[in-house]
mmCIF file with all atom_site columns, C-alpha atoms in Angstrom:
data_model
loop_
_atom_site.group_PDB
_atom_site.id
_atom_site.type_symbol
_atom_site.label_atom_id
_atom_site.label_alt_id
_atom_site.label_comp_id
_atom_site.label_asym_id
_atom_site.label_entity_id
_atom_site.label_seq_id
_atom_site.pdbx_PDB_ins_code
_atom_site.Cartn_x
_atom_site.Cartn_y
_atom_site.Cartn_z
_atom_site.occupancy
_atom_site.B_iso_or_equiv
_atom_site.pdbx_formal_charge
_atom_site.auth_seq_id
_atom_site.auth_comp_id
_atom_site.auth_asym_id
_atom_site.auth_atom_id
_atom_site.pdbx_PDB_model_num
ATOM 1   C CA . MET C 1 1   ? -46.369  -49.126 57.018 1.00 0.00 ? 226 MET C CA 1
ATOM 2   C CA . SER C 1 2   ? -48.395  -52.110 58.105 1.00 0.00 ? 227 SER C CA 1
ATOM 3   C CA . ILE C 1 3   ? -51.404  -49.850 58.800 1.00 0.00 ? 228 ILE C CA 1
ATOM 4   C CA . ILE C 1 4   ? -51.497  -48.723 55.159 1.00 0.00 ? 229 ILE C CA 1
ATOM 5   C CA . LEU C 1 5   ? -51.405  -52.314 54.004 1.00 0.00 ? 230 LEU C CA 1
ATOM 6   C CA . ALA C 1 6   ? -54.132  -53.310 56.456 1.00 0.00 ? 231 ALA C CA 1
ATOM 7   C CA . ILE C 1 7   ? -56.695  -50.938 54.848 1.00 0.00 ? 232 ILE C CA 1
ATOM 8   C CA . ASN C 1 8   ? -59.036  -52.587 52.387 1.00 0.00 ? 233 ASN C CA 1
ATOM 9   C CA . TRP C 1 9   ? -58.642  -50.123 49.522 1.00 0.00 ? 234 TRP C CA 1
ATOM 10  C CA . THR C 1 10  ? -61.377  -51.628 47.375 1.00 0.00 ? 235 THR C CA 1
ATOM 11  C CA . ASN C 1 11  ? -64.016  -51.082 50.051 1.00 0.00 ? 236 ASN C CA 1
ATOM 12  C CA . ALA C 1 12  ? -62.733  -47.568 50.756 1.00 0.00 ? 237 ALA C CA 1
ATOM 13  C CA . LEU C 1 13  ? -62.895  -46.714 47.053 1.00 0.00 ? 238 LEU C CA 1
ATOM 14  C CA . ILE C 1 14  ? -66.425  -48.121 46.753 1.00 0.00 ? 239 ILE C CA 1
ATOM 15  C CA . VAL C 1 15  ? -67.639  -46.126 49.752 1.00 0.00 ? 240 VAL C CA 1
ATOM 16  C CA . THR C 1 16  ? -66.007  -42.935 48.428 1.00 0.00 ? 241 THR C CA 1
ATOM 17  C CA . LEU C 1 17  ? -67.446  -43.271 44.920 1.00 0.00 ? 242 LEU C CA 1
ATOM 18  C CA . LEU C 1 18  ? -70.862  -44.187 46.297 1.00 0.00 ? 243 LEU C CA 1
ATOM 19  C CA . GLY C 1 19  ? -70.825  -41.094 48.534 1.00 0.00 ? 244 GLY C CA 1
ATOM 20  C CA . PHE C 1 20  ? -69.792  -38.734 45.726 1.00 0.00 ? 245 PHE C CA 1
ATOM 21  C CA . SER C 1 21  ? -72.362  -40.174 43.320 1.00 0.00 ? 246 SER C CA 1
ATOM 22  C CA . LEU C 1 22  ? -75.113  -39.975 45.951 1.00 0.00 ? 247 LEU C CA 1
ATOM 23  C CA . VAL C 1 23  ? -74.366  -36.292 46.639 1.00 0.00 ? 248 VAL C CA 1
ATOM 24  C CA . PHE C 1 24  ? -74.244  -35.492 42.919 1.00 0.00 ? 249 PHE C CA 1
ATOM 25  C CA . CYS C 1 25  ? -77.545  -37.270 42.238 1.00 0.00 ? 250 CYS C CA 1
ATOM 26  C CA . LEU C 1 26  ? -79.248  -35.494 45.133 1.00 0.00 ? 251 LEU C CA 1
ATOM 27  C CA . LEU C 1 27  ? -78.028  -32.112 43.887 1.00 0.00 ? 252 LEU C CA 1
ATOM 28  C CA . VAL C 1 28  ? -79.378  -32.827 40.405 1.00 0.00 ? 253 VAL C CA 1
ATOM 29  C CA . LEU C 1 29  ? -82.695  -33.934 41.943 1.00 0.00 ? 254 LEU C CA 1
ATOM 30  C CA . LEU C 1 30  ? -82.800  -30.748 44.028 1.00 0.00 ? 255 LEU C CA 1
ATOM 31  C CA . VAL C 1 31  ? -82.316  -28.610 40.912 1.00 0.00 ? 256 VAL C CA 1
ATOM 32  C CA . PHE C 1 32  ? -85.240  -30.319 39.181 1.00 0.00 ? 257 PHE C CA 1
ATOM 33  C CA . VAL C 1 33  ? -87.464  -29.968 42.256 1.00 0.00 ? 258 VAL C CA 1
ATOM 34  C CA . LEU C 1 34  ? -86.683  -26.248 42.524 1.00 0.00 ? 259 LEU C CA 1
ATOM 35  C CA . LYS C 1 35  ? -87.417  -25.726 38.834 1.00 0.00 ? 260 LYS C CA 1
ATOM 36  C CA . LEU C 1 36  ? -90.728  -27.584 39.253 1.00 0.00 ? 261 LEU C CA 1
ATOM 37  C CA . PHE C 1 37  ? -91.662  -25.402 42.217 1.00 0.00 ? 262 PHE C CA 1
ATOM 38  C CA . GLY C 1 38  ? -90.757  -22.331 40.196 1.00 0.00 ? 263 GLY C CA 1
ATOM 39  C CA . LYS C 1 39  ? -93.076  -23.371 37.398 1.00 0.00 ? 264 LYS C CA 1
ATOM 40  C CA . LEU C 1 40  ? -95.895  -24.265 39.792 1.00 0.00 ? 265 LEU C CA 1
ATOM 41  C CA . MET C 1 41  ? -95.699  -21.092 41.862 1.00 0.00 ? 266 MET C CA 1
ATOM 42  C CA . THR C 1 42  ? -95.536  -18.513 39.062 1.00 0.00 ? 267 THR C CA 1
ATOM 43  C CA . PRO C 1 43  ? -98.948  -17.061 38.273 1.00 0.00 ? 268 PRO C CA 1
ATOM 44  C CA . LYS C 1 44  ? -100.325 -17.817 34.881 1.00 0.00 ? 269 LYS C CA 1
ATOM 45  C CA . LYS C 1 45  ? -100.661 -14.823 32.584 1.00 0.00 ? 270 LYS C CA 1
ATOM 46  C CA . LYS C 1 46  ? -103.893 -14.261 30.790 1.00 0.00 ? 271 LYS C CA 1
ATOM 47  C CA . ASN C 1 47  ? -103.360 -13.068 27.242 1.00 0.00 ? 272 ASN C CA 1
ATOM 48  C CA . VAL C 1 48  ? -106.857 -11.681 26.927 1.00 0.00 ? 273 VAL C CA 1
ATOM 49  C CA . ILE C 1 49  ? -106.851 -8.315  25.187 1.00 0.00 ? 274 ILE C CA 1
ATOM 50  C CA . GLU C 1 50  ? -109.986 -6.299  25.676 1.00 0.00 ? 275 GLU C CA 1
ATOM 51  C CA . GLU C 1 51  ? -111.299 -4.525  22.653 1.00 0.00 ? 276 GLU C CA 1
ATOM 52  C CA . PRO C 1 52  ? -111.786 -0.834  23.408 1.00 0.00 ? 277 PRO C CA 1
ATOM 53  C CA . THR C 1 53  ? -115.423 0.083   23.479 1.00 0.00 ? 278 THR C CA 1
ATOM 54  C CA . LEU C 1 54  ? -117.149 3.326   24.351 1.00 0.00 ? 279 LEU C CA 1
ATOM 55  C CA . GLU C 1 55  ? -118.128 1.922   27.759 1.00 0.00 ? 280 GLU C CA 1
ATOM 56  C CA . ASN C 1 56  ? -114.572 1.358   29.051 1.00 0.00 ? 281 ASN C CA 1
ATOM 57  C CA . VAL C 1 57  ? -112.957 4.463   27.481 1.00 0.00 ? 282 VAL C CA 1
ATOM 58  C CA . PRO C 1 58  ? -113.034 7.693   29.540 1.00 0.00 ? 283 PRO C CA 1
ATOM 59  C CA . GLN C 1 59  ? -115.459 10.326  28.316 1.00 0.00 ? 284 GLN C CA 1
ATOM 60  C CA . SER C 1 60  ? -112.663 12.899  27.975 1.00 0.00 ? 285 SER C CA 1
ATOM 61  C CA . MET C 1 61  ? -110.915 10.727  25.383 1.00 0.00 ? 286 MET C CA 1
ATOM 62  C CA . VAL C 1 62  ? -114.113 10.279  23.392 1.00 0.00 ? 287 VAL C CA 1
ATOM 63  C CA . SER C 1 63  ? -115.026 13.964  23.286 1.00 0.00 ? 288 SER C CA 1
ATOM 64  C CA . GLY C 1 64  ? -111.436 15.182  22.919 1.00 0.00 ? 289 GLY C CA 1
ATOM 65  C CA . ALA C 1 65  ? -111.637 17.539  25.920 1.00 0.00 ? 290 ALA C CA 1
ATOM 66  C CA . LEU C 1 66  ? -109.331 17.111  28.886 1.00 0.00 ? 291 LEU C CA 1
ATOM 67  C CA . THR C 1 67  ? -110.349 17.608  32.476 1.00 0.00 ? 292 THR C CA 1
ATOM 68  C CA . ASN C 1 68  ? -108.548 20.079  34.713 1.00 0.00 ? 293 ASN C CA 1
ATOM 69  C CA . GLU C 1 69  ? -106.681 17.283  36.490 1.00 0.00 ? 294 GLU C CA 1
ATOM 70  C CA . GLU C 1 70  ? -105.440 15.800  33.231 1.00 0.00 ? 295 GLU C CA 1
ATOM 71  C CA . GLN C 1 71  ? -104.289 19.203  32.014 1.00 0.00 ? 296 GLN C CA 1
ATOM 72  C CA . ALA C 1 72  ? -102.419 19.786  35.300 1.00 0.00 ? 297 ALA C CA 1
ATOM 73  C CA . VAL C 1 73  ? -100.650 16.423  35.081 1.00 0.00 ? 298 VAL C CA 1
ATOM 74  C CA . ILE C 1 74  ? -99.601  16.995  31.475 1.00 0.00 ? 299 ILE C CA 1
ATOM 75  C CA . GLY C 1 75  ? -98.349  20.499  32.285 1.00 0.00 ? 300 GLY C CA 1
ATOM 76  C CA . LEU C 1 76  ? -96.355  19.276  35.287 1.00 0.00 ? 301 LEU C CA 1
ATOM 77  C CA . ALA C 1 77  ? -94.819  16.457  33.268 1.00 0.00 ? 302 ALA C CA 1
ATOM 78  C CA . LEU C 1 78  ? -93.780  18.869  30.494 1.00 0.00 ? 303 LEU C CA 1
ATOM 79  C CA . GLN C 1 79  ? -92.344  21.334  33.008 1.00 0.00 ? 304 GLN C CA 1
ATOM 80  C CA . MET C 1 80  ? -90.296  18.606  34.715 1.00 0.00 ? 305 MET C CA 1
ATOM 81  C CA . PHE C 1 81  ? -89.085  17.326  31.338 1.00 0.00 ? 306 PHE C CA 1
ATOM 82  C CA . TYR C 1 82  ? -87.976  20.686  29.963 1.00 0.00 ? 307 TYR C CA 1
ATOM 83  C CA . ASP C 1 83  ? -86.743  22.254  33.227 1.00 0.00 ? 308 ASP C CA 1
ATOM 84  C CA . GLU C 1 84  ? -82.952  21.859  33.046 1.00 0.00 ? 309 GLU C CA 1
ATOM 85  C CA . ASP C 1 85  ? -82.274  24.280  35.913 1.00 0.00 ? 310 ASP C CA 1
ATOM 86  C CA . CYS C 1 86  ? -83.866  21.962  38.442 1.00 0.00 ? 311 CYS C CA 1
ATOM 87  C CA . LYS C 1 87  ? -80.937  20.259  40.135 1.00 0.00 ? 312 LYS C CA 1
ATOM 88  C CA . GLU C 1 88  ? -82.938  18.207  42.611 1.00 0.00 ? 313 GLU C CA 1
ATOM 89  C CA . CYS C 1 89  ? -86.026  17.188  40.688 1.00 0.00 ? 314 CYS C CA 1
ATOM 90  C CA . GLY C 1 90  ? -87.468  14.098  42.271 1.00 0.00 ? 315 GLY C CA 1
ATOM 91  C CA . LYS C 1 91  ? -84.877  13.988  45.075 1.00 0.00 ? 316 LYS C CA 1
ATOM 92  C CA . LEU C 1 92  ? -85.693  14.138  48.746 1.00 0.00 ? 317 LEU C CA 1
ATOM 93  C CA . THR C 1 93  ? -83.086  15.945  50.824 1.00 0.00 ? 318 THR C CA 1
ATOM 94  C CA . LEU C 1 94  ? -82.967  15.445  54.576 1.00 0.00 ? 319 LEU C CA 1
ATOM 95  C CA . LYS C 1 95  ? -80.744  17.540  56.799 1.00 0.00 ? 320 LYS C CA 1
ATOM 96  C CA . SER C 1 96  ? -79.666  15.825  59.976 1.00 0.00 ? 321 SER C CA 1
ATOM 97  C CA . LYS C 1 97  ? -79.514  17.788  63.194 1.00 0.00 ? 322 LYS C CA 1
ATOM 98  C CA . PRO C 1 98  ? -77.305  16.650  66.053 1.00 0.00 ? 323 PRO C CA 1
ATOM 99  C CA . THR C 1 99  ? -79.232  15.143  68.910 1.00 0.00 ? 324 THR C CA 1
ATOM 100 C CA . ALA C 1 100 ? -78.163  14.226  72.418 1.00 0.00 ? 325 ALA C CA 1
ATOM 101 C CA . TRP C 1 101 ? -77.268  10.640  71.609 1.00 0.00 ? 326 TRP C CA 1
ATOM 102 C CA . ASN C 1 102 ? -74.662  11.536  68.966 1.00 0.00 ? 327 ASN C CA 1
ATOM 103 C CA . ALA C 1 103 ? -73.411  14.881  70.285 1.00 0.00 ? 328 ALA C CA 1
ATOM 104 C CA . LYS C 1 104 ? -69.662  15.112  70.803 1.00 0.00 ? 329 LYS C CA 1
ATOM 105 C CA . ILE C 1 105 ? -69.943  16.625  74.277 1.00 0.00 ? 330 ILE C CA 1
ATOM 106 C CA . TYR C 1 106 ? -71.321  13.304  75.566 1.00 0.00 ? 331 TYR C CA 1
ATOM 107 C CA . GLY C 1 107 ? -68.433  11.223  74.178 1.00 0.00 ? 332 GLY C CA 1
ATOM 108 C CA . ILE C 1 108 ? -66.619  8.545   76.182 1.00 0.00 ? 333 ILE C CA 1
ATOM 109 C CA . ASN C 1 109 ? -63.391  10.563  76.339 1.00 0.00 ? 334 ASN C CA 1
ATOM 110 C CA . ASN C 1 110 ? -65.048  13.372  78.321 1.00 0.00 ? 335 ASN C CA 1
ATOM 111 C CA . LEU C 1 111 ? -65.488  11.510  81.603 1.00 0.00 ? 336 LEU C CA 1
ATOM 112 C CA . ASP C 1 112 ? -63.437  13.935  83.697 1.00 0.00 ? 337 ASP C CA 1
ATOM 113 C CA . LYS C 1 113 ? -66.328  16.371  84.388 1.00 0.00 ? 338 LYS C CA 1
#
């Protein structure tokens, strides 16, 4: 009981409150620093919209005729859009074959050979 009375509770309370307030202030400062870095490191967007001119528009769009490559891309896109029978459109399927490192005949339990 005398040990509890020997503690200077005012100093202990001051140290505790000072520690909590210091940690809280540093966390708030860290949040502001991270937000500042976020604003500084993001690239600035240029809102320049180029006016379409005949120089930067493809010739096929000006004349109205499509090239063979453009026709092939449009046809493939329409086929993929309307093809409902295709179950694996756009999916890559890999079949695994057992190899020596994962074959069951080389398991740990078969050491009696």
